[in-house]
Coordinates of C-alpha atoms in Angstrom, one line a residue:
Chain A
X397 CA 37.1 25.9 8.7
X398 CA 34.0 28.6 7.7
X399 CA 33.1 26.6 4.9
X400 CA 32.5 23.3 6.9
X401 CA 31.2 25.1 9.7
X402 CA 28.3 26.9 7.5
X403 CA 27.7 23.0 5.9
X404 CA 27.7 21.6 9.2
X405 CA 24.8 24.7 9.9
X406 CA 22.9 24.3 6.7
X407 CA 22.6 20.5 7.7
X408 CA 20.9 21.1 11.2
X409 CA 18.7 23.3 10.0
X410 CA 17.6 21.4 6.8
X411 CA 18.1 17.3 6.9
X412 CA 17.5 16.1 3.5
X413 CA 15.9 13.2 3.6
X414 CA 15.9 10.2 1.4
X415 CA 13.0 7.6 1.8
X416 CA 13.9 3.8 1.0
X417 CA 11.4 0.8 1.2
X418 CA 12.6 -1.8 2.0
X419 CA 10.0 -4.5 2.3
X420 CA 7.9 -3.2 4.3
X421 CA 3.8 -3.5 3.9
X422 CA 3.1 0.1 3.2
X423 CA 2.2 1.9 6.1
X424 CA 5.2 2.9 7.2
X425 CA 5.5 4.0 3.9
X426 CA 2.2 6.2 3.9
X427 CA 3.0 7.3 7.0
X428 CA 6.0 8.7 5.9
X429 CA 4.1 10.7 3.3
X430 CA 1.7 11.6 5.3
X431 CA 4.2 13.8 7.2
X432 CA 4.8 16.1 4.3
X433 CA 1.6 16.4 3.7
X434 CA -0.5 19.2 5.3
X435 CA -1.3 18.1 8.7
X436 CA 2.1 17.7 9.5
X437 CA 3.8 19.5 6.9
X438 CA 7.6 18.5 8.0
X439 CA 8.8 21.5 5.0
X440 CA 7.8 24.0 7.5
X441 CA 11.2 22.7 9.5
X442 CA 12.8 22.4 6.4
X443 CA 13.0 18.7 5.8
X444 CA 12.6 17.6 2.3
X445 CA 12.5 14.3 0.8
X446 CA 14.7 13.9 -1.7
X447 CA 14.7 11.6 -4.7
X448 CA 18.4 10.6 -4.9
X449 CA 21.2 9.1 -2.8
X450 CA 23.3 11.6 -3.9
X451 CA 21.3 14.4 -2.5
X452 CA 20.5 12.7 1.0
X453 CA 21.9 13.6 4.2
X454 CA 19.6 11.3 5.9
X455 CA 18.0 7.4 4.8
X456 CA 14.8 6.9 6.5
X457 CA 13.8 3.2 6.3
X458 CA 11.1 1.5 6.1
X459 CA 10.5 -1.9 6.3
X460 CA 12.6 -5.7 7.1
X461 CA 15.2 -6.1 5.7
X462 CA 14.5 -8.7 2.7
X463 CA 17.5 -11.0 1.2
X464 CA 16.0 -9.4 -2.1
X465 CA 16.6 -5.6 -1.1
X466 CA 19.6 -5.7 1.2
X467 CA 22.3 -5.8 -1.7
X468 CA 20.3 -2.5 -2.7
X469 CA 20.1 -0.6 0.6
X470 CA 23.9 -1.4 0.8
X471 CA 24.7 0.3 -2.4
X472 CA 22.4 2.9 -1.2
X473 CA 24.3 3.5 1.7
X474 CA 27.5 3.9 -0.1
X475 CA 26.3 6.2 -2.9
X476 CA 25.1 8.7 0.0
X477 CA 28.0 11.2 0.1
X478 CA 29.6 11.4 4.0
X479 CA 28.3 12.5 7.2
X480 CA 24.9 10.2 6.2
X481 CA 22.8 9.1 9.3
X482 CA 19.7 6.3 9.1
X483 CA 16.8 6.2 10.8
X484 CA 14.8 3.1 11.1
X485 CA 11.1 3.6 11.6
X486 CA 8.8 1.1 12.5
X487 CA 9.3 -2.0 14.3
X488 CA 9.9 -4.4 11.1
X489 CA 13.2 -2.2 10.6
X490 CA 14.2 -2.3 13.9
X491 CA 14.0 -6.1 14.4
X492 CA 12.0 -7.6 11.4
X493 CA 8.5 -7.2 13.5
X494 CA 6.0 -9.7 12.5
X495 CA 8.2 -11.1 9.6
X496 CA 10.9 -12.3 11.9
X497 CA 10.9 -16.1 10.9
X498 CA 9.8 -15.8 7.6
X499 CA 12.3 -17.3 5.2
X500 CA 12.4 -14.0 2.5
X501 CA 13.6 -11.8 5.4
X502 CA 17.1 -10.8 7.2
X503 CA 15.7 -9.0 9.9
X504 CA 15.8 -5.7 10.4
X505 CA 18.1 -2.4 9.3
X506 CA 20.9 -2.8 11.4
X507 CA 21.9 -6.3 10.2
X508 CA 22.9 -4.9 6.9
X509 CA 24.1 -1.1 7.9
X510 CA 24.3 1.2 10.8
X511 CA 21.6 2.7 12.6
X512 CA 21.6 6.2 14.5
X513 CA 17.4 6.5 15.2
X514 CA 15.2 4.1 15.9
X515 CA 11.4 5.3 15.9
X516 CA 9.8 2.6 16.9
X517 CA 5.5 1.9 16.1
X518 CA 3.7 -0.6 13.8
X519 CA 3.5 2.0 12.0
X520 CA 4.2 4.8 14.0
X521 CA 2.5 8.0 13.5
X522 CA 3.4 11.2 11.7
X523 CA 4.1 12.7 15.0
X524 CA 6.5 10.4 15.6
X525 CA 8.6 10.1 12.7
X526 CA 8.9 13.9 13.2
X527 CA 10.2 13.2 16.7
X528 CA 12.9 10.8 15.4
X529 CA 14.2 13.8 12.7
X530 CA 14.3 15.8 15.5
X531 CA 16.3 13.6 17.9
X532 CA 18.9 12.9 15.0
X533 CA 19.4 16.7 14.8
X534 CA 19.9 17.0 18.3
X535 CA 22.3 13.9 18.1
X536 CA 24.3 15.0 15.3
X537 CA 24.5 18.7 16.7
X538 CA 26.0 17.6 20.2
X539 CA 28.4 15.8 18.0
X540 CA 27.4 12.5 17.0
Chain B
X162 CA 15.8 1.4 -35.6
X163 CA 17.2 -1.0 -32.2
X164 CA 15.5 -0.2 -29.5
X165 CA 17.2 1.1 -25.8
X166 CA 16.8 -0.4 -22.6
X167 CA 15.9 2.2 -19.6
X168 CA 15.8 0.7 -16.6
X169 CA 13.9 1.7 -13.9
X170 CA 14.4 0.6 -9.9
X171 CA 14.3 -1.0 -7.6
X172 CA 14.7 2.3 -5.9
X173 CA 13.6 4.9 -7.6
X174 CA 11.2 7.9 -6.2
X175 CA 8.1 7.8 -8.2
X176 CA 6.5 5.1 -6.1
X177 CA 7.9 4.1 -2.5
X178 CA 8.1 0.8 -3.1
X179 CA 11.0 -1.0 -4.6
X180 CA 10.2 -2.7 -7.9
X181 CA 12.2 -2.9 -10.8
X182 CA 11.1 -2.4 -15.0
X183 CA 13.1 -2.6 -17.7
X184 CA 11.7 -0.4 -20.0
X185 CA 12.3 -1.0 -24.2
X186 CA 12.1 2.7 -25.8
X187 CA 12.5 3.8 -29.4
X188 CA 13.3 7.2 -29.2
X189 CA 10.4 8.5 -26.8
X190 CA 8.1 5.8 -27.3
X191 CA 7.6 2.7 -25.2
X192 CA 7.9 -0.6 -27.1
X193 CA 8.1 -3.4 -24.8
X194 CA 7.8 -3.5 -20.7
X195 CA 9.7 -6.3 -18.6
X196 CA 8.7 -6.1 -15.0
X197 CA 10.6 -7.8 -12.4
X198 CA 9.1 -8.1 -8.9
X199 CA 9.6 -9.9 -5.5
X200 CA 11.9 -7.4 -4.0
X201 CA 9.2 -7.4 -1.4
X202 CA 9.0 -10.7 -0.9
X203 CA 9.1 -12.5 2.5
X204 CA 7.6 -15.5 2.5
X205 CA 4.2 -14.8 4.2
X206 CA 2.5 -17.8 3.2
X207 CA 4.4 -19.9 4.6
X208 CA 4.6 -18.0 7.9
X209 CA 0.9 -18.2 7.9
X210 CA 1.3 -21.8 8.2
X211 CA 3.6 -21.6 10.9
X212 CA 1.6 -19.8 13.4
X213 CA -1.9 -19.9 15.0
X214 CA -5.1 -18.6 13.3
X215 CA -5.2 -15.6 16.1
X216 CA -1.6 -15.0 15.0
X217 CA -2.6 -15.3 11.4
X218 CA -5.3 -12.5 11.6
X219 CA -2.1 -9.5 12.1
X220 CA 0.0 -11.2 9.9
X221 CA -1.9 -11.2 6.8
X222 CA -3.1 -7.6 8.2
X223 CA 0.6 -6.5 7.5
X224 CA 0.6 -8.1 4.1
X225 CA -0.4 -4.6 2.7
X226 CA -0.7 -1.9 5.4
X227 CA -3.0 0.1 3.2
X228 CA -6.3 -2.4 2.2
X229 CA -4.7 -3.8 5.9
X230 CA -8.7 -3.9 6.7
X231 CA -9.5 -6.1 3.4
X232 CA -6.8 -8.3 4.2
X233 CA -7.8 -9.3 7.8
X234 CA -11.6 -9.3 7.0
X235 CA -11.5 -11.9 3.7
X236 CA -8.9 -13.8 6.2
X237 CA -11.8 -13.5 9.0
X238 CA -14.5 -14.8 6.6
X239 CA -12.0 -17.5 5.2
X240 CA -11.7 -18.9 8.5
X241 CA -14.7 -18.6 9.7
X242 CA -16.4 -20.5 6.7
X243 CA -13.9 -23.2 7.7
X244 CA -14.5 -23.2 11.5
X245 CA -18.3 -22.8 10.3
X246 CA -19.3 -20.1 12.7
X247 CA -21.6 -17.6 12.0
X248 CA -20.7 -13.9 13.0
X249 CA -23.9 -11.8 14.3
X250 CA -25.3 -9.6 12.2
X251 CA -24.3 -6.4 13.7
X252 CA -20.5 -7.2 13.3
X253 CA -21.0 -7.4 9.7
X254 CA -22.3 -4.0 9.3
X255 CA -18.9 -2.9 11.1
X256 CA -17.2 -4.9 9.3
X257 CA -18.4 -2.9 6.5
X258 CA -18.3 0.6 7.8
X259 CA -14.5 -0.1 8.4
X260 CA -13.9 -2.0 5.0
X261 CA -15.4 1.2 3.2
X262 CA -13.9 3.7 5.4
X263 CA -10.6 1.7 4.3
X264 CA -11.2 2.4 0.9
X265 CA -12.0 5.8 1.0
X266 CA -8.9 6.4 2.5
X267 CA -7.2 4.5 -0.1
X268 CA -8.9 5.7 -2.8
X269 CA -7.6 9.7 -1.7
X270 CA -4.5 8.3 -0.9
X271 CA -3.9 7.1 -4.7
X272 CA -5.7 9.8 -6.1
X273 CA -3.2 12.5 -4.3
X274 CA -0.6 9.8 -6.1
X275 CA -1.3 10.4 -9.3
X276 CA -1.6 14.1 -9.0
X277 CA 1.7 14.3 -7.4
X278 CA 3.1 12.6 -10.3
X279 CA 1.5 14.4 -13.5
X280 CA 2.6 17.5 -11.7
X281 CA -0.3 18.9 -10.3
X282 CA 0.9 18.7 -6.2
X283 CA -1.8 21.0 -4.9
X284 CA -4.1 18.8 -5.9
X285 CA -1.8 16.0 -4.2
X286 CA -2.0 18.2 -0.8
X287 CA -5.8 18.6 -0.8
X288 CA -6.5 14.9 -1.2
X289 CA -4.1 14.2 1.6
X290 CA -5.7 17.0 3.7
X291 CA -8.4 15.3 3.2
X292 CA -7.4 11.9 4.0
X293 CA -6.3 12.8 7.2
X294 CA -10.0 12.9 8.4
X295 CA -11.0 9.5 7.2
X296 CA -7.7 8.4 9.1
X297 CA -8.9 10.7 12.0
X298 CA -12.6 8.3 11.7
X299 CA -10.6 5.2 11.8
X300 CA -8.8 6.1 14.8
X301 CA -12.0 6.8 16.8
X302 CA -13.7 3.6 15.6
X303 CA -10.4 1.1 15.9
X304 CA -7.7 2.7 18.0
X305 CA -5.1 3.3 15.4
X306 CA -4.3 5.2 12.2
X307 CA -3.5 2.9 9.6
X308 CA -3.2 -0.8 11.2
X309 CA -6.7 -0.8 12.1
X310 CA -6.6 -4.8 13.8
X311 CA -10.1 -4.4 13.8
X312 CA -11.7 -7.3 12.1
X313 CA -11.1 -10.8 14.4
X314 CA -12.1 -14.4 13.8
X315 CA -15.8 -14.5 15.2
X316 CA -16.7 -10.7 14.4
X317 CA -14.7 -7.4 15.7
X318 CA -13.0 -6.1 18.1
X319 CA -15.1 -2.6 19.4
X320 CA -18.8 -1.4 19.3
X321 CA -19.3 2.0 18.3
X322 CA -22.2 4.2 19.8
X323 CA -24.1 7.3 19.1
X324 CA -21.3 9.2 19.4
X325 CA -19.3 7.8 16.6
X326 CA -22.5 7.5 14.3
X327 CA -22.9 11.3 14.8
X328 CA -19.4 12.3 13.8
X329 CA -18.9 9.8 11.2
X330 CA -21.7 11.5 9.4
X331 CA -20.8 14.6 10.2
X332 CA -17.4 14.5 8.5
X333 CA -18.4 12.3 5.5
X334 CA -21.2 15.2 4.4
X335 CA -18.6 17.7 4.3
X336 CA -16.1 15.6 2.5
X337 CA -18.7 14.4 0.0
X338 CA -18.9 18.3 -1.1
X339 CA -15.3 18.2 -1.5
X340 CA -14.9 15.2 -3.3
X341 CA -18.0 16.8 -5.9
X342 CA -16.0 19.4 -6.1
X343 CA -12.8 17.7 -7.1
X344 CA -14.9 15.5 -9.5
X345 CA -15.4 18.8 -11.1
X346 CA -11.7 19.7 -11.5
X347 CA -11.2 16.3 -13.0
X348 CA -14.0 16.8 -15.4
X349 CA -12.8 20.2 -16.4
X350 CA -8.8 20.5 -15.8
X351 CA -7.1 21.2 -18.8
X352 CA -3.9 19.8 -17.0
X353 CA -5.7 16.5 -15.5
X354 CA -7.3 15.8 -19.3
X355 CA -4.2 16.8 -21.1
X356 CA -1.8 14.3 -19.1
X357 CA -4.8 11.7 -18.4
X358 CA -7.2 11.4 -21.2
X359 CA -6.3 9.0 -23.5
X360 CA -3.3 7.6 -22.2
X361 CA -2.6 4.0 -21.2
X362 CA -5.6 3.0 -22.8
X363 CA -6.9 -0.7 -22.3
X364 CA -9.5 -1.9 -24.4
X365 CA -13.0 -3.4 -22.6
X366 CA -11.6 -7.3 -24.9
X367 CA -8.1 -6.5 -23.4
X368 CA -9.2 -6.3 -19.7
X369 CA -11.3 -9.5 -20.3
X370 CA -8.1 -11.4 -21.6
X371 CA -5.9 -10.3 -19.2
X372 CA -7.6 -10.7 -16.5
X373 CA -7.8 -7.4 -15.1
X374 CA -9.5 -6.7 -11.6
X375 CA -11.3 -3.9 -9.3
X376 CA -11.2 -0.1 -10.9
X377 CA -8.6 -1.2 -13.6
X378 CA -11.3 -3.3 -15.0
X379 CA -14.4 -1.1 -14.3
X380 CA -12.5 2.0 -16.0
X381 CA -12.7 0.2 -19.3
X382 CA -16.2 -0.9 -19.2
X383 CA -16.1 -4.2 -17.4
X384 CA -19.2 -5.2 -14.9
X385 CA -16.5 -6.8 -12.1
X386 CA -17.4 -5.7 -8.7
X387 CA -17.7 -8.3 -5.8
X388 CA -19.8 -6.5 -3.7
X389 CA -23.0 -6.6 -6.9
X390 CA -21.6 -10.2 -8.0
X391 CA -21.0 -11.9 -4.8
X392 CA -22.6 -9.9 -1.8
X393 CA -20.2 -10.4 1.6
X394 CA -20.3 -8.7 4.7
X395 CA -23.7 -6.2 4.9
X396 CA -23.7 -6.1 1.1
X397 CA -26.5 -8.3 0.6
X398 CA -28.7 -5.3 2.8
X399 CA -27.1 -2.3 1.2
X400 CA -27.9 -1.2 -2.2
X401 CA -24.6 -0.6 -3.9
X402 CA -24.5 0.0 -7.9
X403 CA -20.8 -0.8 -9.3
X404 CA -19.0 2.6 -11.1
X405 CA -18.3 1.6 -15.1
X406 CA -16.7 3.8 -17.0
X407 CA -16.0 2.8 -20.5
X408 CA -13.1 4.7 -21.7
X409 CA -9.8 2.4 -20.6
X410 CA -7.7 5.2 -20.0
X411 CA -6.1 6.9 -16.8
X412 CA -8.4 9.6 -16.4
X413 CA -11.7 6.7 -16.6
X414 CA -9.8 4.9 -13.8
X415 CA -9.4 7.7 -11.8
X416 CA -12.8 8.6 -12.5
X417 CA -13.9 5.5 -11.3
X418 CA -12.0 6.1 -7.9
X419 CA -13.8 9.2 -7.4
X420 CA -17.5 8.0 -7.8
X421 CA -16.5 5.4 -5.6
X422 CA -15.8 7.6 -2.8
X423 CA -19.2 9.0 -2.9
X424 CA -20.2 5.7 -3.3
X425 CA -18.5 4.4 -0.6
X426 CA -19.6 7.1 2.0
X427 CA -23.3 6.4 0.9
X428 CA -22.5 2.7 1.8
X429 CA -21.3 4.1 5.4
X430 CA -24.4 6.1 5.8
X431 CA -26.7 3.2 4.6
X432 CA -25.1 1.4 7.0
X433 CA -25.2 3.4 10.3
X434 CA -29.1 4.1 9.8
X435 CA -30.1 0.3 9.0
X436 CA -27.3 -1.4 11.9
X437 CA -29.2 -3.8 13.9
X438 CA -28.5 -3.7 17.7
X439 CA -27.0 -6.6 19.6
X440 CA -23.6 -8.9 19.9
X441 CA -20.6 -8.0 18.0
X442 CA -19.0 -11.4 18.1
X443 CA -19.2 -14.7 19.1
X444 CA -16.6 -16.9 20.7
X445 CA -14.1 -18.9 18.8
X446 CA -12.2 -22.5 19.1
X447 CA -9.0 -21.9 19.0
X448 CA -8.2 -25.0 17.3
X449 CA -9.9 -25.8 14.2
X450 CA -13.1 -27.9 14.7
X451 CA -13.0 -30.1 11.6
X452 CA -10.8 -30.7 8.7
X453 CA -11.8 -28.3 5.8
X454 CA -11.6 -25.1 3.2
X455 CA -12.7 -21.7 3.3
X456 CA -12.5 -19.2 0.5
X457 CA -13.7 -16.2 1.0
X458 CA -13.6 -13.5 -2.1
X459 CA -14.0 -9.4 -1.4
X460 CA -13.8 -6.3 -3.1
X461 CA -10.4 -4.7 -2.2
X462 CA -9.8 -0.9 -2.5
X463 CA -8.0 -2.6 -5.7
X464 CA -9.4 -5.2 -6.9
X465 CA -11.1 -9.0 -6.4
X466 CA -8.8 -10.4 -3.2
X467 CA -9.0 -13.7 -2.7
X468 CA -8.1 -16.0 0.6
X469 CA -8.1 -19.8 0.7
X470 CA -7.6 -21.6 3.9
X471 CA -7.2 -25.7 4.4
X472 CA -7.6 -26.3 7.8
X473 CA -7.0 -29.7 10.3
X474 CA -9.0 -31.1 12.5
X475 CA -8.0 -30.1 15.9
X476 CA -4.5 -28.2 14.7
X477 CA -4.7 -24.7 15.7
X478 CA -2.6 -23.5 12.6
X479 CA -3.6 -23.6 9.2
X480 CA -2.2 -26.9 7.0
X481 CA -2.3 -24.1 3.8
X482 CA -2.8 -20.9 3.5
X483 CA -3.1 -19.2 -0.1
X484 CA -4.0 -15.3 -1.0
X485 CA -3.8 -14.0 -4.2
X486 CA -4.2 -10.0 -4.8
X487 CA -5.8 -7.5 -7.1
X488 CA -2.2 -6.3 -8.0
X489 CA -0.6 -9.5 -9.2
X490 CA -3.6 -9.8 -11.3
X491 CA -3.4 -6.4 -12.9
X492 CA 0.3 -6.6 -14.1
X493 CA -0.2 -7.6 -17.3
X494 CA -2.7 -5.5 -17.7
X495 CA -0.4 -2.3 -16.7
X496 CA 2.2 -4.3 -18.9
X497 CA -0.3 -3.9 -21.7
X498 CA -1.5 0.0 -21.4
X499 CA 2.3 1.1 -21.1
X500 CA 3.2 -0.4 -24.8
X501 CA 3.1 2.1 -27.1
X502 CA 2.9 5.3 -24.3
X503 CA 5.4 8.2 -24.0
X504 CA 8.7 7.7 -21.2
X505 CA 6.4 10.6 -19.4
X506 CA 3.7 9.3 -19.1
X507 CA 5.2 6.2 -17.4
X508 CA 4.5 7.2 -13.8
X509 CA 1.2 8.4 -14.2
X510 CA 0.2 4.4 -16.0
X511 CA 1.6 2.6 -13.2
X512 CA 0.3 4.3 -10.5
X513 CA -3.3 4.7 -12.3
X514 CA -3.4 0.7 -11.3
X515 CA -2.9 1.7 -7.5
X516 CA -0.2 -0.6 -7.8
X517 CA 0.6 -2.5 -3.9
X518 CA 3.7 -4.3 -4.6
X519 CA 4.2 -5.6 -0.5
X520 CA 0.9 -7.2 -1.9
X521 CA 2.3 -8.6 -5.0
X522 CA 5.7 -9.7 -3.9
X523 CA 4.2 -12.0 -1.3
X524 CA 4.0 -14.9 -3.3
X525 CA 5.0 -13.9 -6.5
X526 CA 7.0 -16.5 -8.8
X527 CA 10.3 -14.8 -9.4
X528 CA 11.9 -14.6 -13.1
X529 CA 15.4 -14.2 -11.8
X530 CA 16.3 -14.1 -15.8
X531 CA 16.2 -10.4 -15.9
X532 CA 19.5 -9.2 -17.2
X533 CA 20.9 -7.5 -14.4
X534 CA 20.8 -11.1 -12.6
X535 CA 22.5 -12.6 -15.3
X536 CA 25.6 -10.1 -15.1
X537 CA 26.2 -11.2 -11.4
X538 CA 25.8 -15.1 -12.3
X539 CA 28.8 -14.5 -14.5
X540 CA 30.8 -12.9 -11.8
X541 CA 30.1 -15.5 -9.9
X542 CA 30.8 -17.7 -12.2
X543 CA 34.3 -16.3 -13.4
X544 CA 34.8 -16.4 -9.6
X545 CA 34.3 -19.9 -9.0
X546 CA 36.3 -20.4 -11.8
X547 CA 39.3 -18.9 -10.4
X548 CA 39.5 -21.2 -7.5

């Protein structure tokens, strides 16, 4: 159908990304900022962070996974309105880094919901996180 | 009138970090504040415990990634007093060319914050433009952006030579015209003074009672600055005069913020010109040499941070570990300003506290009796019932 097609265009060429923390110590977190910012400026390519669940296309996540804040990310996940993809920067989100064995923490994203980029990086740079965007949209425009 | 409860988070975009407030409004106004944290919590303290003290050093460095250079250098002194070693002389004066370099980076990084949120985001761009140079610096010196692991048990981990010295001066002369000049905007902004000047105001008695810490406390007139009061690192060499405004609102704390960057890069230049030549650390047991406590107290980018160590004889892992943060210690302080202030003026009150919550959450004793946790306890309840 046009009308999907056109979407399915409109998504490639501007992800809409939604930022969640979800325990993490901050730098990812500035990091993540830091990439909008102008230095990096990620707009320039059309990617905008977005406030809302609702208006995502993509979660970026920061952080482990606490017991506290992995009821939220899963409610999260499900308010985000289909075809969503999550990218996990940093290495507490891909495995729970340094907080592995501490008792407050699950471990990292993909324990609690699927995963389609890992960028990995304690925390890893602008440059980086701009990387991962842009394997995602070649990922999702061969198909997934 | 009954009053409406607007709840705020955990997710929610003003701030990245998830924290949760249940907000009491009557009509536009803010009548009572009930914050809920610990959705950052995981259990560092007791991880601390669990691991050796060279471990230690990059886990309490990730207990905030942004004052990640406070962290590991009160943890450094901690221990050290413990061990009883004595770091040479030089390695303090790095230690306090990174620790301010930290905080100027902090400083723009909240500062761009608070102009993103009252509106004003080319303000918010500029800082960070800005910021990237000081993170640019603390590449050059440590190796990485933002987790600097620079600070180690027995002094730090790199030298720096004439090279650095040169460009580190270099770049802080032509962002200390910068920052003058965005001192001026603050000054003179009609949009900065309307949105900031006399909002969340916090009287000089009010601080005192609540215990308020670090910029918080200095914007409404109280004298609390480690570095005069207790001199650590190179601060007993360096002249350094603590920034007091008296005015208790957001604009004196951003105020405050802003002298101390040019404080700060004085500190730096200071700093360079008096360094003394020679080691930059001395070699550490790895085990603790005698059963005994360190505390160790610094200046943070926001506030007093405190570490407390126990150590055991011959145990290569701390028996307690114990940290408490500036932010903890400013939440019922930021409980206080918002009573009484507009919904709009919210995010501008909270993040005028440079509130860290992956700091506060770290051992913070959880109230699970917030309403929302009450609702699932019955559905659970009802459930359990039904079998």
């Amino acid at each position: 159908m046009l009308i999907q097609r056109i979407a399915a265009w409109a998504r490639l060429r501007s992800p809409w990304i939604l930022h969640i923390n979800t325990g993490a110590c901050n730098s990812c977190d500035i990091e993540v900022l830091a990439a909008l910012t102008p230095r990096f400026d990620v707009e320039r390519f059309g990617i905008l962070l977005k406030p809302s669940p609702r208006h995502a296309d993509v979660i970026a996540i920061t952080g482990p996974v606490t017991r506290q804040a992995a009821e939220r990310i899963r409610r999260v996940y499900e308010q985000t309105p289909d075809p969503k993809f999550v990218i996990a920067i940093g290495s507490c989100a891909i495995s729970g880094g340094v907080f592995q064995d501490c008792y407050g923490v699950i471990g990292g994203v993909d324990k609690v919901i699927p995963v389609d980029v890992y960028v990995p990086g304690c925390p890893p740079r602008p440059d980086a996180i701009i990387y991962g965007v842009v394997k995602l949209v070649e990922k999702v425009s061969k198909g997934g | 009138m009954s009053s409406i409860d607007l709840i705020v988070g955990p997710i929610h975009p003003a701030l990245h970090e998830p924290e949760r407030f249940v907000f009491k409004i009557d009509g536009e106004i803010v009548v009572d504040v009930e914050p809920r944290l610990g959705y950052v919590h995981r259990g560092i303290e007791k991880a601390l415990s669990e691991r050796t003290y060279i471990k230690d050093i990059y886990l309490v460095e990730r207990v905030c990634g942004i004052c990640n250079v406070a962290h590991t250098l009160t943890a450094a002194q901690a221990i050290e007093q413990a061990f009883g070693v004595e770091v040479p002389r030089r390695s303090k004066y790095l230690r306090t060319i990174v620790h301010e370099l930290n905080r100027l980076h902090s400083h723009l990084l909240i500062l761009g914050v608070v102009c993103e949120l009252i509106g004003f985001d080319t303000l918010f761009m500029l800082f960070w433009r800005d910021r990237e140079v000081i993170m640019d610096l603390i590449e050059m010196i440590t190796g990485n952006r933002v987790m600097s692991a620079y600070n180690i048990i027995g002094g730090v981990r790199r030298n720096i030579g004439d090279f650095e010295v040169t460009q580190i001066k270099g770049v802080l002369s032509s962002l200390a015209k910068r920052v003058k000049q965005y001192k001026k905007v603050f000054m003179d902004d009609p949009t900065i003074r309307a949105r900031c000047a006399g909002v969340g105001y916090l009287s000089r008695a009010k601080a005192l009672a609540l215990g308020a810490v670090g910029p918080t406390a200095r914007g409404s007139g109280l004298e609390l600055d480690v570095r005069v009061d207790e001199p650590y690192a190179a601060y007993d060499e360096v002249k350094y005069c603590a920034v007091i405004y008296n005015d208790g609102d957001v604009w004196a704390r951003l105020m405050v913020r802003l002298d101390e960057l040019l404080a700060s890069m004085e500190v730096i230049n200071e700093c360079l010109d008096k360094m003394p030549s020679g080691p930059i650390r001395v070699p550490v047991p790895e085990a603790a040499p005698q059963s005994a406590e360190g505390v160790s107290v610094i200046e943070a980018p926001r506030g007093e941070l405190i570490h407390h160590v126990y150590t055991k004889r011959d145990d290569d892992k701390p028996f307690r570990y114990r940290i408490r943060t500036p932010t903890y210690a400013n939440i019922p302080a930021v409980c206080e300003m918002l009573k009484g202030c507009y919904i709009a003026d919210i995010p501008a009150i909270l993040a005028s506290i440079d509130p860290c919550f992956s700091c506060t959450d770290r051992a913070a004793l959880i109230d699970t009796n917030s309403g929302e946790k009450r609702i699932i306890d019955i559905l659970s309840l009802a459930r359990r019932s039904k079998k």
